[in-house]
mmCIF file of C-alpha atoms and ligand atoms in Angstrom:
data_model
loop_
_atom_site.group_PDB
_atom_site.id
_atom_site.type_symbol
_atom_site.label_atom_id
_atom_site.label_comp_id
_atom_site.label_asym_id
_atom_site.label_seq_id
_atom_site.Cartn_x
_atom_site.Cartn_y
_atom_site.Cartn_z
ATOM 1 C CA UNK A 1 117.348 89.960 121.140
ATOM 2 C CA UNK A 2 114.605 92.502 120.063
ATOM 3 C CA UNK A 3 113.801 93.116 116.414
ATOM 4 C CA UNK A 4 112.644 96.506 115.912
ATOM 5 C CA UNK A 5 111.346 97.724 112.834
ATOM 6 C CA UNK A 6 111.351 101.179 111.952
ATOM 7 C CA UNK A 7 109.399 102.666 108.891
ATOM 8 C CA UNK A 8 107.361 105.640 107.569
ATOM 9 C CA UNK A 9 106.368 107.096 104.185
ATOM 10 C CA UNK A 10 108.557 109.132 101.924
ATOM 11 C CA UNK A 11 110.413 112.199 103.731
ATOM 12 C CA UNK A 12 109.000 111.151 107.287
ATOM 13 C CA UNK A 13 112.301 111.179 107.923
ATOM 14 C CA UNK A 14 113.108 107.654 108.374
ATOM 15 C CA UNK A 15 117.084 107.806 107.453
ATOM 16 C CA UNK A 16 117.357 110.939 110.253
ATOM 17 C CA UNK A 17 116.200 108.532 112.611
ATOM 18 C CA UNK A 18 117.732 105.820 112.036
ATOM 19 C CA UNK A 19 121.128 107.564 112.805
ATOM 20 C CA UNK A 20 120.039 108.523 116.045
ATOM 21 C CA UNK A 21 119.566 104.991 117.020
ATOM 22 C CA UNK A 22 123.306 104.550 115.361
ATOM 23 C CA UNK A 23 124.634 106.923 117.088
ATOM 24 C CA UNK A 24 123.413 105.499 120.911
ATOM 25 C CA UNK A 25 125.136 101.955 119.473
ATOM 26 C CA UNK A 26 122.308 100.292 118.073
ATOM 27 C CA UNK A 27 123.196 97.939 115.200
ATOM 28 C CA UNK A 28 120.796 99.026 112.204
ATOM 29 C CA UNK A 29 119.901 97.953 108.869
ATOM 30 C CA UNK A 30 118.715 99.949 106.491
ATOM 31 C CA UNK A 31 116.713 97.744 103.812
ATOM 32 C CA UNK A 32 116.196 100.030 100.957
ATOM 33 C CA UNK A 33 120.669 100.070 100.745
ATOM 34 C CA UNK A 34 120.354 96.611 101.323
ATOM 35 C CA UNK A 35 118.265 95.664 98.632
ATOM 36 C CA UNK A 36 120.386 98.209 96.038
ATOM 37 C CA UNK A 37 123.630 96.519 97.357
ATOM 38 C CA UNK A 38 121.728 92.952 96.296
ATOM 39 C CA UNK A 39 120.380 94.429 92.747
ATOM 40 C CA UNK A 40 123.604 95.428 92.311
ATOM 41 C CA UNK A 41 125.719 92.018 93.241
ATOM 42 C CA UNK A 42 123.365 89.048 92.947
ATOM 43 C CA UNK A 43 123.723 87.605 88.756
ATOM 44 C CA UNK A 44 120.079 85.619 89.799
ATOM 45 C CA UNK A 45 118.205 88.994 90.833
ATOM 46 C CA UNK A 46 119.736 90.945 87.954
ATOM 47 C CA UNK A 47 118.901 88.246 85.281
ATOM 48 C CA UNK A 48 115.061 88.469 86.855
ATOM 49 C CA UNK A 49 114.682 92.358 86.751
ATOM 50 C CA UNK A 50 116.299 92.448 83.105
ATOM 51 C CA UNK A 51 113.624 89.703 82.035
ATOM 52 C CA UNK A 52 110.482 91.910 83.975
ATOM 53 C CA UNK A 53 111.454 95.207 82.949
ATOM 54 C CA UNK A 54 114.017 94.642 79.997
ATOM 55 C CA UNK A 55 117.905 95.685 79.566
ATOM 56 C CA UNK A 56 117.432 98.981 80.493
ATOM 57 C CA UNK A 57 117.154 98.298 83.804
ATOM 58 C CA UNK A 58 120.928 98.207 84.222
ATOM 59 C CA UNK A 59 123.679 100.582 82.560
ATOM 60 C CA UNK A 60 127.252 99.657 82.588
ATOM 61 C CA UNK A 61 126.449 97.137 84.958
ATOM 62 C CA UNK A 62 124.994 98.987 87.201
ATOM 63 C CA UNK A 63 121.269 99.178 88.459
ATOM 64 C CA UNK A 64 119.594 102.076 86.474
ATOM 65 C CA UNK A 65 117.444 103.737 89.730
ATOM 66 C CA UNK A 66 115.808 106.338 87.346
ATOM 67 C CA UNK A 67 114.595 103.834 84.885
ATOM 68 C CA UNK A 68 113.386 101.657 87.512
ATOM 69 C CA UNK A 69 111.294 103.957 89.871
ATOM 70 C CA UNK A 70 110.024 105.304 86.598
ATOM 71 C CA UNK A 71 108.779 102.312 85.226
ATOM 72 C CA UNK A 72 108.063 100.517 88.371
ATOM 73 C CA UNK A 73 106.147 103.332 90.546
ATOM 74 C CA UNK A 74 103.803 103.827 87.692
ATOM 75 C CA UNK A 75 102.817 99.855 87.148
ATOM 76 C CA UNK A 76 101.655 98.403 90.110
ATOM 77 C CA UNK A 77 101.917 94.817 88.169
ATOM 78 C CA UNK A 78 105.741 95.806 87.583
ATOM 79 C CA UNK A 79 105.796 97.008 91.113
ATOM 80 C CA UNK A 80 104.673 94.116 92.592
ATOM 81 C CA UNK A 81 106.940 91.713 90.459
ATOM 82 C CA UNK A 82 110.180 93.599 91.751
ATOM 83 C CA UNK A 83 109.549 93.426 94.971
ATOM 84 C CA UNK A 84 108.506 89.433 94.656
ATOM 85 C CA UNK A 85 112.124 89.179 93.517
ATOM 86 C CA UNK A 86 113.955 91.526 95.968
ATOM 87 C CA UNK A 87 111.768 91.416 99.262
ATOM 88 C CA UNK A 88 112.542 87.525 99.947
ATOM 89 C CA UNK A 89 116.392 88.298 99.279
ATOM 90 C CA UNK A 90 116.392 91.017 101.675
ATOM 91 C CA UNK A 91 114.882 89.029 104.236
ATOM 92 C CA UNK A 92 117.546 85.870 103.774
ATOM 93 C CA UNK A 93 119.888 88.782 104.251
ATOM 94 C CA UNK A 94 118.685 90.509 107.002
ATOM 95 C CA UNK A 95 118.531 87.066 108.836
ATOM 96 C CA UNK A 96 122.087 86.454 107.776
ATOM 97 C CA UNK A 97 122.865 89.787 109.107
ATOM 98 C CA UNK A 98 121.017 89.719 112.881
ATOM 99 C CA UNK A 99 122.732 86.635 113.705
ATOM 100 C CA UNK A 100 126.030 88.455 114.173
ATOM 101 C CA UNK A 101 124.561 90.906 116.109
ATOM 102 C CA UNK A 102 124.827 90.466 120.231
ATOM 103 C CA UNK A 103 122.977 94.018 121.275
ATOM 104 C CA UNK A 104 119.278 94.432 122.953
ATOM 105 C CA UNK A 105 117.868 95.141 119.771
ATOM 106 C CA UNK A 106 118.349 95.511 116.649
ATOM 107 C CA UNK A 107 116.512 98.247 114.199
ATOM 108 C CA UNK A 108 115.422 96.834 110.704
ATOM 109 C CA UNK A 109 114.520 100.254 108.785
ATOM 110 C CA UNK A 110 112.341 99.894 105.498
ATOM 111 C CA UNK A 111 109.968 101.826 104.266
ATOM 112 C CA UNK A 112 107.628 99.155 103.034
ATOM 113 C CA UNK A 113 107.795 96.863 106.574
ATOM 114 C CA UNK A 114 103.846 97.170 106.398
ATOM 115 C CA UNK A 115 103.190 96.242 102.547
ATOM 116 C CA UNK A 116 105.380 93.805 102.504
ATOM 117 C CA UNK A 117 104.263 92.277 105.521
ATOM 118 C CA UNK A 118 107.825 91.482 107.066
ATOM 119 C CA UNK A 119 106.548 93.681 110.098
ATOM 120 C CA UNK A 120 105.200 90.496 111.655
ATOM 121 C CA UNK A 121 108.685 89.706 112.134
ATOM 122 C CA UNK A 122 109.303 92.155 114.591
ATOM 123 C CA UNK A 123 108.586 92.448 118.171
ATOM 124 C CA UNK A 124 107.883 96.128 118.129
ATOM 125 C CA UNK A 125 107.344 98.905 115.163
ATOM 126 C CA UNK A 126 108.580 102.289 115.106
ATOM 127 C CA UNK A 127 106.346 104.675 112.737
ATOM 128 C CA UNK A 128 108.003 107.887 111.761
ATOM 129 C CA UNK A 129 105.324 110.251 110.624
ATOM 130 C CA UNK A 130 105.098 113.525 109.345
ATOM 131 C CA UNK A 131 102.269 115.402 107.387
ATOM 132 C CA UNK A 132 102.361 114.884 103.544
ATOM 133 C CA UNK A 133 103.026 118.435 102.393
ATOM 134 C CA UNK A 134 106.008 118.425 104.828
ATOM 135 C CA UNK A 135 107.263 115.519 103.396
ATOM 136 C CA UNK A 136 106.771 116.157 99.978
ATOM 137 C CA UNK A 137 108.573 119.293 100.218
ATOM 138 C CA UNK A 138 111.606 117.645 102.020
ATOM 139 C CA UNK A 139 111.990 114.844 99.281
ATOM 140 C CA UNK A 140 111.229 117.871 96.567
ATOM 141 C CA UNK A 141 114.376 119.875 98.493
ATOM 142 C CA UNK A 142 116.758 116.649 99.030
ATOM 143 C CA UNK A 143 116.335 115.276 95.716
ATOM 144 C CA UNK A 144 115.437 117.604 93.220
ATOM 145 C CA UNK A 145 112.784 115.921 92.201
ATOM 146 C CA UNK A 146 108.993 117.479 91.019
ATOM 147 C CA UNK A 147 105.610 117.126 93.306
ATOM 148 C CA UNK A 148 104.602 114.598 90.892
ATOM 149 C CA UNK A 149 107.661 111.945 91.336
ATOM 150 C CA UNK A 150 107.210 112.125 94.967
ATOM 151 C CA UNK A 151 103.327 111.560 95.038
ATOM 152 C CA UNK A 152 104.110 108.389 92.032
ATOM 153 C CA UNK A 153 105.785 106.787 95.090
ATOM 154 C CA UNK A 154 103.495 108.404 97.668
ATOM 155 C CA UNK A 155 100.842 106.304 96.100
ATOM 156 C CA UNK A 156 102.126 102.782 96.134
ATOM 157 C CA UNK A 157 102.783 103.182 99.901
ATOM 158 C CA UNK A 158 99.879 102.923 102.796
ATOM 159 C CA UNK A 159 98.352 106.239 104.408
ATOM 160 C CA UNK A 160 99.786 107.242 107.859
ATOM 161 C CA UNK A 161 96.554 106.166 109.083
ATOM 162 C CA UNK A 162 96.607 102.730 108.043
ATOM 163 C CA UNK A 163 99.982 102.595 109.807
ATOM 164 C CA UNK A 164 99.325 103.949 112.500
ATOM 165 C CA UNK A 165 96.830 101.253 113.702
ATOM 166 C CA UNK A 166 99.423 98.701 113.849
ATOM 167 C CA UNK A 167 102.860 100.645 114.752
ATOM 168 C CA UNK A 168 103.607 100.371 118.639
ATOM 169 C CA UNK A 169 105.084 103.338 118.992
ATOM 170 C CA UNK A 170 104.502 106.944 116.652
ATOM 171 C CA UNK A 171 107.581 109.013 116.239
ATOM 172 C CA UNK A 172 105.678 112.784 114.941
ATOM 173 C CA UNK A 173 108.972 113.789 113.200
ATOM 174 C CA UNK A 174 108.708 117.829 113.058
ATOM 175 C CA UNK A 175 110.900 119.165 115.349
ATOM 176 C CA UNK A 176 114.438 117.472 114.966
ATOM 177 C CA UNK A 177 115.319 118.065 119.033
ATOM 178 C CA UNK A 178 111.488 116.782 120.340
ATOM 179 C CA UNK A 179 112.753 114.015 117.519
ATOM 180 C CA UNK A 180 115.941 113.363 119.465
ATOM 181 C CA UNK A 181 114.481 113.276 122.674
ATOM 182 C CA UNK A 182 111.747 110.556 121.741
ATOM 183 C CA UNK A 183 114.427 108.439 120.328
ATOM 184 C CA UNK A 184 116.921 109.059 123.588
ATOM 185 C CA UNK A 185 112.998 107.519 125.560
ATOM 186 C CA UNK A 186 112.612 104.636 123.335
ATOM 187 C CA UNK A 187 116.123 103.532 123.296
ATOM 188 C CA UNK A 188 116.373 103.227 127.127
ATOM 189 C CA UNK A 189 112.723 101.598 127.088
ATOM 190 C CA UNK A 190 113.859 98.638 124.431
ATOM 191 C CA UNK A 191 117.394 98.533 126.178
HETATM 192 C C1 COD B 201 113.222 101.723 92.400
HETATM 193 C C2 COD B 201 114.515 102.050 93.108
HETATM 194 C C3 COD B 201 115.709 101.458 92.390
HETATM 195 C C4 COD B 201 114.638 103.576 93.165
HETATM 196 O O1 COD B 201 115.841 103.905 93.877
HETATM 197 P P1 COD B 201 116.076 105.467 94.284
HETATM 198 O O2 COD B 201 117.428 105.536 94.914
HETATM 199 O O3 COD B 201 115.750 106.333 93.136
HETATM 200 O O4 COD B 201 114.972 105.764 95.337
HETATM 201 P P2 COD B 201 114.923 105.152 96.807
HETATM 202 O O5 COD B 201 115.295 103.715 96.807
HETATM 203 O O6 COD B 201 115.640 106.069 97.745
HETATM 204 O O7 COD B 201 113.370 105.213 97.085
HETATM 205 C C5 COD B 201 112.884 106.437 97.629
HETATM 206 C C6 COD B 201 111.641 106.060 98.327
HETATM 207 O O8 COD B 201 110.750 105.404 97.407
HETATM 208 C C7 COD B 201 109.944 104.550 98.168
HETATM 209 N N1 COD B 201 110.020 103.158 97.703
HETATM 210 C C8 COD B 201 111.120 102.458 97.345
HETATM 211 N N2 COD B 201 110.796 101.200 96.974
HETATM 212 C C9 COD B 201 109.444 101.114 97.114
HETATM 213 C C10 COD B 201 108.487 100.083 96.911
HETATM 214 N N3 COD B 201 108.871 98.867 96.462
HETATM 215 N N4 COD B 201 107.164 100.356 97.162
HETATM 216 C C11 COD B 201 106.773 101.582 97.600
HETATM 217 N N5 COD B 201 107.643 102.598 97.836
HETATM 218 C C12 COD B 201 108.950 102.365 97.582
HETATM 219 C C13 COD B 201 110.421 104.635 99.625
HETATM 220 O O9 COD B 201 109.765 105.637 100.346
HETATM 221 C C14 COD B 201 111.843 105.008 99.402
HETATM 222 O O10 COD B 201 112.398 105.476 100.595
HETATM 223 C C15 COD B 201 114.476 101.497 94.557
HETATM 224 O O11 COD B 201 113.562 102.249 95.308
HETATM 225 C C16 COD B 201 114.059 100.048 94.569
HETATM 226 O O12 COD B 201 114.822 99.195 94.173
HETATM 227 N N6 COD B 201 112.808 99.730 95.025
HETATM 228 C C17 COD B 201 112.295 98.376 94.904
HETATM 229 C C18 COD B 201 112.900 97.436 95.960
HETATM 230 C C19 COD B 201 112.389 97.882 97.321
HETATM 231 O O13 COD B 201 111.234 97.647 97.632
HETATM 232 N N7 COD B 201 113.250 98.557 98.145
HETATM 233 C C20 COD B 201 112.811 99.128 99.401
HETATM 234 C C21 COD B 201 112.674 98.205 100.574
HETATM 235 S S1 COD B 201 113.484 96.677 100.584
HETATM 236 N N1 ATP B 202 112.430 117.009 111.675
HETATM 237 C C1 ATP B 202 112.953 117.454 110.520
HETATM 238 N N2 ATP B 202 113.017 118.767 110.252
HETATM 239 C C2 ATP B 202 113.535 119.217 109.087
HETATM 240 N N3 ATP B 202 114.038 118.421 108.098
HETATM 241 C C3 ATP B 202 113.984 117.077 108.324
HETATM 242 C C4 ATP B 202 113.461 116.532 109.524
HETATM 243 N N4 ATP B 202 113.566 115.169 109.441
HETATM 244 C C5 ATP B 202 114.126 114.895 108.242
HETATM 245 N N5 ATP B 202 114.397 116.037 107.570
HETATM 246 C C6 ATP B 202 114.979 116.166 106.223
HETATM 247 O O1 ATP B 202 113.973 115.736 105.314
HETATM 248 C C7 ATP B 202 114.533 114.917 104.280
HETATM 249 C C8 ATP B 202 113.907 113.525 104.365
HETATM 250 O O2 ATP B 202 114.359 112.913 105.571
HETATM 251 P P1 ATP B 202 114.870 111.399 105.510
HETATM 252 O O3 ATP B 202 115.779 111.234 104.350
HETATM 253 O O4 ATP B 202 115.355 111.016 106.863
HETATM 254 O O5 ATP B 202 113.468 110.695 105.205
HETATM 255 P P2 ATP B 202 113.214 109.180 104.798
HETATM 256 O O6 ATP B 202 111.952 108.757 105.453
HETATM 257 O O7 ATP B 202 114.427 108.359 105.037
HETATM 258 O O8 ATP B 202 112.989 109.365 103.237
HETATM 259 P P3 ATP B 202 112.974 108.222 102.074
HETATM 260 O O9 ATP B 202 111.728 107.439 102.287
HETATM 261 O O10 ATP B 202 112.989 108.985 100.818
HETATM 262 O O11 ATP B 202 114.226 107.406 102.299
HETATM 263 C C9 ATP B 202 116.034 114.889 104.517
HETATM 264 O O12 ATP B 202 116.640 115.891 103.707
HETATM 265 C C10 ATP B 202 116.174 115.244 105.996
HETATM 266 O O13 ATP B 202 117.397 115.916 106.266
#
């Protein structure tokens, strides 16, 4: 079995990908839901975030998101020491996760599969690119959120360029149909 990892900045437009490959059968996993789910049920990662970034960083129980992205995408040392805690868990996971699975391939989506290195896991990468100002207006549009939060996050994540030199295949995500029809290509290529 193929792993296949799928990533791309902020708004490329990773998520609207990733259901096409759903939706022609392919198992997926989608890290970023992963890794809430695990900040969310694991006492051992929840005791280590509320010792790095204090008792804030949960609120009835619950992860507090907006208190986390704002503390952690404006401290790269904070930054850093999250993902130390959650990127290891999210691998044991996703291991846990791709045994069960009997398909071709399987698509590990996460947006940080180059920073984090886990992209040497996989036998092929996906990129899903699309120019900055597009993307920063789509995240603006789907979250509500200002220029400013989306470029905080913009800059603890590699250029497209950087990307690009080690992604097998580019997915230019603009048009949603030329979209579609790349993704129909690829899937019967790694099928
Ligand atoms: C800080 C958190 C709680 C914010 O959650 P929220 O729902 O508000 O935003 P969301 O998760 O959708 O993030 C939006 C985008 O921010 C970017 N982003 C998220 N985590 C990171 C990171 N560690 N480094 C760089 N960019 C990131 C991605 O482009 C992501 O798609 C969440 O992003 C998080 O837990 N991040 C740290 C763990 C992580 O690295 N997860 C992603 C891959 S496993
Ligand atoms: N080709 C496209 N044309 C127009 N809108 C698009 C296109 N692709 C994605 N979008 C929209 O842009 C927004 C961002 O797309 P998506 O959520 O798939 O990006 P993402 O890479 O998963 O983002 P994030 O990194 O924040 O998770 C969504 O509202 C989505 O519907």
């Amino acid at each position: 079995m193929k792993i296949v990892g799928l990533t791309g900045g902020i708004g490329s437009g990773k998520t609207t990908v990733i259901k096409m490959f759903a939706a022609l059968g392919v198992p997926v996993y989608i890290a970023d839901i992963e890794a809430k789910k695990l900040m969310n049920s694991s006492p051992i990662i929840r005791e280590k975030l509320i010792k790095l970034l204090g008792n804030e960083a949960y609120q009835n129980d619950k992860l507090n998101r907006k208190f986390v992205a704002d503390k952690i995408f404006n401290n790269k040392n904070l930054l850093e020491g999250v993902n130390a805690i959650i990127h290891p868990e999210v691998g044991l996971h996703f291991d846990k996760w791709r045994e069960q699975q009997t398909s071709d391939y399987v698509i590990k989506e996460a947006a940080i599969l180059f920073e984090n290195g886990s992209y040497k896991n996989c036998d092929v990468v996906i990129l899903v690119t699309a120019p900055e100002e597009v993307r920063i207006a789509r995240v603006m549009k789907r979250d509500g959120v200002t220029k400013s939060q989306v470029e905080a996050r913009i800059k603890n994540q590699w250029p497209d360029s950087k990307k690009r030199e080690l992604a097998d295949i580019v997915i230019e995500n603009i048009d949603l149909e030329d979209t579609q029809n790349l993704v129909n290509d690829i899937h019967i290529y790694l099928s």
